[in-house]
PDB file of C-alpha atoms and ligand atoms in Angstrom:
ATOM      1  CA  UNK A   3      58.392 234.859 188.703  1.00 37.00           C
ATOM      2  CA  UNK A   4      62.113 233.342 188.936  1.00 37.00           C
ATOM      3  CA  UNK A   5      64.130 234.427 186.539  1.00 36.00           C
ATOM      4  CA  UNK A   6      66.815 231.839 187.295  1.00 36.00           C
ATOM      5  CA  UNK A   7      65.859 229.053 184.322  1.00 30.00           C
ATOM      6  CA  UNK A   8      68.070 226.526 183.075  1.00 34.00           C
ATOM      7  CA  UNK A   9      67.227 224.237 180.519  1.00 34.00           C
ATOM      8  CA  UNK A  10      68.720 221.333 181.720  1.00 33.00           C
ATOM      9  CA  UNK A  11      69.998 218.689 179.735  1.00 30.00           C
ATOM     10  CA  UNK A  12      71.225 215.810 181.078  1.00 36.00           C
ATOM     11  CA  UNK A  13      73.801 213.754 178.855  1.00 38.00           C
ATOM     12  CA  UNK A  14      75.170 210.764 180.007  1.00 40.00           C
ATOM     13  CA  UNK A  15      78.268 208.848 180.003  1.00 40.00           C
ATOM     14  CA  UNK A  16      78.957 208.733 176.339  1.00 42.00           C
ATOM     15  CA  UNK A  17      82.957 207.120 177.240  1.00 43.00           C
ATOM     16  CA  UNK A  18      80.615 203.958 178.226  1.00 43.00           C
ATOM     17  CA  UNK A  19      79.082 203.899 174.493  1.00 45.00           C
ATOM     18  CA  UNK A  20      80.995 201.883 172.136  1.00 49.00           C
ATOM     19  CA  UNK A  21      82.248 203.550 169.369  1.00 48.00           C
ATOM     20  CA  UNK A  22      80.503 201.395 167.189  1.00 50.00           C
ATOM     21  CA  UNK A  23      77.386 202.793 169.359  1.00 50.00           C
ATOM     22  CA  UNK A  24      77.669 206.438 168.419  1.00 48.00           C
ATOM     23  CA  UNK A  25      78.651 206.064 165.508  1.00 48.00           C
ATOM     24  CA  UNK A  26      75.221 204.148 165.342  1.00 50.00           C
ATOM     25  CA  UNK A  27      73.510 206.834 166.827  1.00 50.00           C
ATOM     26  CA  UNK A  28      74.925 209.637 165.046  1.00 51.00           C
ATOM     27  CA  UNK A  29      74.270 208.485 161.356  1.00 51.00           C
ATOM     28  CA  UNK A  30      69.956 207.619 162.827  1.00 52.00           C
ATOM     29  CA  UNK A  31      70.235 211.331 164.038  1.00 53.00           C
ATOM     30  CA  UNK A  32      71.860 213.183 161.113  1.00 53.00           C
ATOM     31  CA  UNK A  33      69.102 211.175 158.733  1.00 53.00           C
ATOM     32  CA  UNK A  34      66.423 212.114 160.740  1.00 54.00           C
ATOM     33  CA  UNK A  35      67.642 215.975 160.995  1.00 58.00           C
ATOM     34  CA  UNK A  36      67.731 215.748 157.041  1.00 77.00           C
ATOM     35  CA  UNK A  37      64.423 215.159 156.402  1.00 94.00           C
ATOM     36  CA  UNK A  38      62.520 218.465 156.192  1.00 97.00           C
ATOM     37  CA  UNK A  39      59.639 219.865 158.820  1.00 98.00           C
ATOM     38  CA  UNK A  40      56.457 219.028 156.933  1.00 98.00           C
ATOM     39  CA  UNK A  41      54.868 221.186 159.661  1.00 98.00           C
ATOM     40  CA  UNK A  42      53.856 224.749 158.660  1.00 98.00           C
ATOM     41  CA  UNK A  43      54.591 227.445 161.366  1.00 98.00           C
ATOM     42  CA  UNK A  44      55.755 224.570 164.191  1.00 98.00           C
ATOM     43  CA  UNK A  45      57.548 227.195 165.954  1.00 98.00           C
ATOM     44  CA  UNK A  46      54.941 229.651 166.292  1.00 98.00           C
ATOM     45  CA  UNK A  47      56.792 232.683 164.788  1.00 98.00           C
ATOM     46  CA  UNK A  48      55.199 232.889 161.277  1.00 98.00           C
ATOM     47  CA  UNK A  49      52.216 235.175 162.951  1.00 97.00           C
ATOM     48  CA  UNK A  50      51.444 237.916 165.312  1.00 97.00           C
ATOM     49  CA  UNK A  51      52.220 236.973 169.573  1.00 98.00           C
ATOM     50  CA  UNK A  52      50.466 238.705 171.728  1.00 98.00           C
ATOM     51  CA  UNK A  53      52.537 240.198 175.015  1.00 98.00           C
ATOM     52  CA  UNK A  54      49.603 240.035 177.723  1.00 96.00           C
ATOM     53  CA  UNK A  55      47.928 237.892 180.027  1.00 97.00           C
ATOM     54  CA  UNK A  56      44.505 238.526 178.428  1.00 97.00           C
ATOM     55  CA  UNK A  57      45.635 238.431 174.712  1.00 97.00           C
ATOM     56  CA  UNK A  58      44.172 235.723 171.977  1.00 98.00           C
ATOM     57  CA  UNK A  59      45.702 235.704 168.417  1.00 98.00           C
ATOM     58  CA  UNK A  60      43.593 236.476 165.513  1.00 96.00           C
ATOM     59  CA  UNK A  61      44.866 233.708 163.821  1.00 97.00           C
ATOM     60  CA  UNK A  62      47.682 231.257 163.186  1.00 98.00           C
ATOM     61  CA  UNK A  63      49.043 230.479 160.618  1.00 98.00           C
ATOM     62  CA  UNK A  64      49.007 226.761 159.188  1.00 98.00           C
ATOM     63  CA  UNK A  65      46.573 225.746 162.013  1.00 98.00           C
ATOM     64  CA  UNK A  66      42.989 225.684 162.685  1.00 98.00           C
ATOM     65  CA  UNK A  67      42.673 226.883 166.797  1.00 97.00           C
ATOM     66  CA  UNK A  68      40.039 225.521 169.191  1.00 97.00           C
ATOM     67  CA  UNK A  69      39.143 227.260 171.776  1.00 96.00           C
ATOM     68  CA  UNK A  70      41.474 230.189 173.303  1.00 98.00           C
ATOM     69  CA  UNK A  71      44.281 228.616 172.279  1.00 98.00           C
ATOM     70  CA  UNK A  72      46.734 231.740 171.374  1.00 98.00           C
ATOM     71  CA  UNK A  73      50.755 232.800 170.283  1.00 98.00           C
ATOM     72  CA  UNK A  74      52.837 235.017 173.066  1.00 98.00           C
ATOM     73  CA  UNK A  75      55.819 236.153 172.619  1.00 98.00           C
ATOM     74  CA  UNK A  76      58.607 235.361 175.450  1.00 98.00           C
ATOM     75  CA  UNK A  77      59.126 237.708 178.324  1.00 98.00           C
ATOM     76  CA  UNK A  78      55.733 238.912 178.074  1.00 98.00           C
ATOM     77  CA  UNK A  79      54.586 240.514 181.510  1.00 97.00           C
ATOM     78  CA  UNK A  80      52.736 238.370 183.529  1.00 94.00           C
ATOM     79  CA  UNK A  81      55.506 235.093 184.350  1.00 96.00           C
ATOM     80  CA  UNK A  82      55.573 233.797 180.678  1.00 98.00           C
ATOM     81  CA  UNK A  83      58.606 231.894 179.420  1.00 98.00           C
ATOM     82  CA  UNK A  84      61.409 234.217 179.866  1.00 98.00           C
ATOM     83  CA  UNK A  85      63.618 235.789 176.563  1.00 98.00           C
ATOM     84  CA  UNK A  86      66.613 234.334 178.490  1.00 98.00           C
ATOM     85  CA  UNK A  87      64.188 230.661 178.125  1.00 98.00           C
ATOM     86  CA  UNK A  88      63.794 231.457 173.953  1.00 98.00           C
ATOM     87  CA  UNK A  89      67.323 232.211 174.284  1.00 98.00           C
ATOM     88  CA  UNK A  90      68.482 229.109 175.477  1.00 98.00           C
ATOM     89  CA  UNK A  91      66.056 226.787 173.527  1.00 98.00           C
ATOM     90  CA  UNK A  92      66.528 228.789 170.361  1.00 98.00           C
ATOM     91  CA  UNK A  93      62.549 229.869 170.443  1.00 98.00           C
ATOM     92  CA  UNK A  94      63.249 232.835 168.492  1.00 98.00           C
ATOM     93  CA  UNK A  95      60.307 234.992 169.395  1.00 98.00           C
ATOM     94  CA  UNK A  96      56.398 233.187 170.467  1.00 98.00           C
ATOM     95  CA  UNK A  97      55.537 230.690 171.947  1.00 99.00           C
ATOM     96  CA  UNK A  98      51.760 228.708 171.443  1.00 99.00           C
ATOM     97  CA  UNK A  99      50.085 228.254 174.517  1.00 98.00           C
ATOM     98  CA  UNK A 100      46.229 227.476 175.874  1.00 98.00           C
ATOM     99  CA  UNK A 101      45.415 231.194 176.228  1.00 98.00           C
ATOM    100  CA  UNK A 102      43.315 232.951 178.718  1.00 98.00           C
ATOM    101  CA  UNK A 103      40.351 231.803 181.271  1.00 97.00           C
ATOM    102  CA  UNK A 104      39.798 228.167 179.755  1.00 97.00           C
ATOM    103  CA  UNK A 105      40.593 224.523 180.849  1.00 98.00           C
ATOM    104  CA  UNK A 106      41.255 223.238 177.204  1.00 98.00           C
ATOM    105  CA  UNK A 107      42.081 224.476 173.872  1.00 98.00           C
ATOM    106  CA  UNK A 108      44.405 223.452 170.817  1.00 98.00           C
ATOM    107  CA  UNK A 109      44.945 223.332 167.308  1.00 98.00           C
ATOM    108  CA  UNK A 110      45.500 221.070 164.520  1.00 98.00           C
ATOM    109  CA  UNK A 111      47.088 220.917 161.391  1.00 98.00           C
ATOM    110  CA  UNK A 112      46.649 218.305 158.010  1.00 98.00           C
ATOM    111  CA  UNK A 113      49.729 217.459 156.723  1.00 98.00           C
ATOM    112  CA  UNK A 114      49.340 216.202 153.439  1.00 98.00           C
ATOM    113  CA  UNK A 115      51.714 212.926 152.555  1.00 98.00           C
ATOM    114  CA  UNK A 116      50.215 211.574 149.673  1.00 98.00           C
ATOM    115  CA  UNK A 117      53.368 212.715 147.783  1.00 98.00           C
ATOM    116  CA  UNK A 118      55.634 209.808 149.527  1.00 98.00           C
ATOM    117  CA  UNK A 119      52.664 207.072 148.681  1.00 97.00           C
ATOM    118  CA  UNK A 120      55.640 204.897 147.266  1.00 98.00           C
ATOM    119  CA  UNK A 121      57.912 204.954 149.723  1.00 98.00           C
ATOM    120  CA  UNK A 122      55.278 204.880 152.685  1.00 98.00           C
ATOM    121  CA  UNK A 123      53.400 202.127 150.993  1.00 98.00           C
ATOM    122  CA  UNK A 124      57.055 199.968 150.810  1.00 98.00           C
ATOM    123  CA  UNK A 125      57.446 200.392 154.534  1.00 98.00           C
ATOM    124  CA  UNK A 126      60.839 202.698 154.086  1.00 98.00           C
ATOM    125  CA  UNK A 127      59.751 205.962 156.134  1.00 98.00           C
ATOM    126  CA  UNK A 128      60.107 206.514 160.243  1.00 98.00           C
ATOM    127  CA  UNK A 129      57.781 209.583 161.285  1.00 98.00           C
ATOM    128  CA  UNK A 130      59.574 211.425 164.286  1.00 98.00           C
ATOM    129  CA  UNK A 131      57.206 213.960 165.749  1.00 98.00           C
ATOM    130  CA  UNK A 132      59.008 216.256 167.967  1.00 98.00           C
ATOM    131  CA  UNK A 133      58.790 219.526 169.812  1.00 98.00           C
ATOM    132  CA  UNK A 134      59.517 221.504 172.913  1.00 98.00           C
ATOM    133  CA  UNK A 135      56.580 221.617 175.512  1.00 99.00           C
ATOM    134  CA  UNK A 136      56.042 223.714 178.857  1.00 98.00           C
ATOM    135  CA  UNK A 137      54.333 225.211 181.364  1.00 98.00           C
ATOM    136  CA  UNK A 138      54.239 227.248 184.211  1.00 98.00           C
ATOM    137  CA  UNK A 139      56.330 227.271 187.353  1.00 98.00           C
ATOM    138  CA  UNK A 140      54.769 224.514 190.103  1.00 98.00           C
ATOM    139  CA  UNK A 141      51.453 224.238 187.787  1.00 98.00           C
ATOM    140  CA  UNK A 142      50.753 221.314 186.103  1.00 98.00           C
ATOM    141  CA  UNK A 143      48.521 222.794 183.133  1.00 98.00           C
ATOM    142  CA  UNK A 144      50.320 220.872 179.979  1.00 98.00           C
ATOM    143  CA  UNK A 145      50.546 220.222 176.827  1.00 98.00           C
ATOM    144  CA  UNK A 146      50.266 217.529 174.350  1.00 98.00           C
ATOM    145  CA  UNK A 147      50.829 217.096 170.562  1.00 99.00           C
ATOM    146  CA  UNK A 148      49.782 213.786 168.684  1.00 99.00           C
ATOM    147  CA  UNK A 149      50.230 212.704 164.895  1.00 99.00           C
ATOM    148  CA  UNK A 150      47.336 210.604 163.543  1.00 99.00           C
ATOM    149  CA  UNK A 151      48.011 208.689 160.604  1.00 99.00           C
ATOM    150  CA  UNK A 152      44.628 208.732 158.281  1.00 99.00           C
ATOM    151  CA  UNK A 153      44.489 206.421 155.023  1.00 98.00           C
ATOM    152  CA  UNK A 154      42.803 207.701 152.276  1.00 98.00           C
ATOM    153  CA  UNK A 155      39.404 207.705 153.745  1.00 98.00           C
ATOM    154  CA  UNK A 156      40.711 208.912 156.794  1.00 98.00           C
ATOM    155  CA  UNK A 157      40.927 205.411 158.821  1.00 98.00           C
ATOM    156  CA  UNK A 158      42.742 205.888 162.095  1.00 98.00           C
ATOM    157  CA  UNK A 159      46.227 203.972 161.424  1.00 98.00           C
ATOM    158  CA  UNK A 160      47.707 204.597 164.648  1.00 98.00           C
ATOM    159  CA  UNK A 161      49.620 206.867 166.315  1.00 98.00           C
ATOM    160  CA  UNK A 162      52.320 209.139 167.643  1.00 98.00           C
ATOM    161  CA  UNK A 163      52.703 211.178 170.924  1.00 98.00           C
ATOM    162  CA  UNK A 164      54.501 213.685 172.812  1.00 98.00           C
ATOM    163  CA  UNK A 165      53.656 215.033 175.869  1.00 98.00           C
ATOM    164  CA  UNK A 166      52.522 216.249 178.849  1.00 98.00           C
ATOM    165  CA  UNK A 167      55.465 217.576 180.449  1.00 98.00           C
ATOM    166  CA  UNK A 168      55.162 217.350 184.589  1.00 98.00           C
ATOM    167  CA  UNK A 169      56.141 220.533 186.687  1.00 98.00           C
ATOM    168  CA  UNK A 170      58.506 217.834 188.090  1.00 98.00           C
ATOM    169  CA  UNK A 171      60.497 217.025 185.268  1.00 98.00           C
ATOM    170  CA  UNK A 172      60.541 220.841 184.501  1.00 98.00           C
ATOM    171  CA  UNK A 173      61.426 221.247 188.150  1.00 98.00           C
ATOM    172  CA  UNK A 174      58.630 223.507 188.553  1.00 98.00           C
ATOM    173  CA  UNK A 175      60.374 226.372 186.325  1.00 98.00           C
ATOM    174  CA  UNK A 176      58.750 228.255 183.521  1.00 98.00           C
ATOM    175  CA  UNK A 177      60.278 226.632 180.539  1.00 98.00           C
ATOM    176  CA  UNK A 178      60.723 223.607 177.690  1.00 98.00           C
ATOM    177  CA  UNK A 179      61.652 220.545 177.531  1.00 98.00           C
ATOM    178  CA  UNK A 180      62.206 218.635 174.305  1.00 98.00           C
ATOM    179  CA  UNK A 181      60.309 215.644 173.454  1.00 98.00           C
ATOM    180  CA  UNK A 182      60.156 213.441 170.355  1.00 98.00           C
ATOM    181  CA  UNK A 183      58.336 210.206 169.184  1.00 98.00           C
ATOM    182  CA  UNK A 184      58.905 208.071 166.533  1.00 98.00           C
ATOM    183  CA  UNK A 185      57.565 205.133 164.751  1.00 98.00           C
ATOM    184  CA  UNK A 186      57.230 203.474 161.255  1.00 98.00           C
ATOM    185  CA  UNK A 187      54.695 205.148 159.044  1.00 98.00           C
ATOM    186  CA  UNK A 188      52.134 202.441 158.228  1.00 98.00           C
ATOM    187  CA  UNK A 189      51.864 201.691 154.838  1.00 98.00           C
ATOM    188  CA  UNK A 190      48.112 203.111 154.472  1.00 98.00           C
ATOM    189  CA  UNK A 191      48.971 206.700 154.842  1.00 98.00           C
ATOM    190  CA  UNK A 192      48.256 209.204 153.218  1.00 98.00           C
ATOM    191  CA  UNK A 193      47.831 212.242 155.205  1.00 98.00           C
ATOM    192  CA  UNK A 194      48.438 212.871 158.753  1.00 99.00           C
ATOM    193  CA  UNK A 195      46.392 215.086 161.566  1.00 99.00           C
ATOM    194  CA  UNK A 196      48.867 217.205 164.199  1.00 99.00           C
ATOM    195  CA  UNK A 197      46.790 217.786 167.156  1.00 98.00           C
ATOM    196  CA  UNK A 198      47.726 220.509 169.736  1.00 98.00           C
ATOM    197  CA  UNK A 199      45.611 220.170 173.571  1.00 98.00           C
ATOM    198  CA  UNK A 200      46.560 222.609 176.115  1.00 98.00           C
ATOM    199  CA  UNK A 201      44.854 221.253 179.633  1.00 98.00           C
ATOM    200  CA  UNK A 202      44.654 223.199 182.676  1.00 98.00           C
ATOM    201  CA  UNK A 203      44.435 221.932 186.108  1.00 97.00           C
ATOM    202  CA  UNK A 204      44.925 225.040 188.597  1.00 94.00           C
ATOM    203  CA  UNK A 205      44.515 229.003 188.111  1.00 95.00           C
ATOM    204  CA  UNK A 206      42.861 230.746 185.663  1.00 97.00           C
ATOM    205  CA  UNK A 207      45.196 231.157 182.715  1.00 98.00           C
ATOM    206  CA  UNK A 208      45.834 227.851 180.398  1.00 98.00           C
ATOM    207  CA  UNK A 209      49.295 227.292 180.849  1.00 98.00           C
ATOM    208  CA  UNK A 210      50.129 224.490 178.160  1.00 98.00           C
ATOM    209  CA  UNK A 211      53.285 225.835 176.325  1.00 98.00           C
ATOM    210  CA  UNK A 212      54.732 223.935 172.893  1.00 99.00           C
ATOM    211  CA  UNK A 213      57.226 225.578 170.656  1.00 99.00           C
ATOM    212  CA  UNK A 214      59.608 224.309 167.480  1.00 98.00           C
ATOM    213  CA  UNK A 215      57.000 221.395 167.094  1.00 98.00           C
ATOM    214  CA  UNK A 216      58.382 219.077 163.590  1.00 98.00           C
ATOM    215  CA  UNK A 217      57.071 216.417 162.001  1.00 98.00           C
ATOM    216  CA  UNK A 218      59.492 214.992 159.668  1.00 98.00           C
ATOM    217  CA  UNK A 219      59.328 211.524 157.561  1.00 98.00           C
ATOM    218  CA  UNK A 220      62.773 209.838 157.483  1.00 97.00           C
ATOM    219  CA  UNK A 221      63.948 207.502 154.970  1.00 96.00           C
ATOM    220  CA  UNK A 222      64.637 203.890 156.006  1.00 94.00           C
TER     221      UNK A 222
HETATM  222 CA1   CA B  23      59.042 230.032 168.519  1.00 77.16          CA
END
């Protein structure tokens, strides 16, 4: 595999913002960086990785796996995300990703938001569900995280979603891009379900990648 990534970035002409504009834009960001990960283990590093092709985690921890959905760690043999890749993202040391010989697998996760009933219920907090998803060189196999919002008899409220990532936009290298989501938090909620699919569409390996996945609540 290449070992020439780059984890492009594109940033654009910020001299054409207003100041008024990025000063704007700054504040929304730093609020939403304050507000803590309610996701346990989002970056995959809590638990074992394996370092093989053929590999499948025990367990995770914080998540309840379908499937061969599994943990490597970077630079594993076998054309997995590069440590230069973790390096570069800040990935510190696994990665989840669909695991061996199957065409879909995942996890999930309840988050448990009960706790913010007041707030939620008074329309004041913006879920931002965000992450870094991958793949595999020219392959398409991908990734996708949603966060369902469930009242509390588990009523589907709506909502959020990130992913897949197209070999094109990763321009068909093995690596991340960062992805994020947000909307209100309708006022009904009271827990919400984080739901990891890795597809496959070509080889034999499952070749959806996700890494530092958060899903924070932000107050508005
Ligand atoms: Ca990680």
């Amino acid at each position: 595999m290449s070992s020439s990534r780059s984890f492009g970035r594109a940033f654009g002409a910020v001299a054409t913002v207003s100041l008024v504009a990025v000063v704007l834009a700054v504040g929304a960001s730093a609020r939403s960086l304050a507000a803590p990960n309610l996701l346990k283990n989002g970056g995959a590093d809590l638990g074992e990785g394996v370092n093989d092709v053929n590999g499948i985690v025990t367990s995770i921890p914080g998540w309840t796996r379908s499937g061969s959905f599994t943990v490597v760690k970077y630079g594993a043999p076998g054309g997995f995300p590069e440590l230069a890749v973790s390096k570069k993202i800040g990935g510190k040391v696994n990665f989840f990703a669909g695991g061996p010989s199957n065409p879909r697998s995942g996890a999930t996760q309840v988050v448990d938001v009960s706790r913010f009933k007041s707030a939620i219920g008074a329309g004041k907090r913006m879920a931002t569900l965000s992450g870094l998803l991958g793949g595999y060189a020219s392959q398409e196999d991908s990734l996708t995280v949603t966060a369902t919002f469930l009242s509390a008899a588990g009523k589907k409220l709506g909502v959020l979603k990130i992913g897949p990532v197209t070999a094109g936009q990763r321009k068909s290298e093995t690596t991340f891009l960062q992805k994020s989501a947000s909307k209100p938090v309708p006022k009904a909620t009271r827990s919400i379900l984080v739901k990891l699919t890795a597809a496959r569409t070509s080889g034999s390996y499952n070749d959806g990648y996700a890494d530092s996945l958060a899903l924070r609540l932000a107050a508005t």
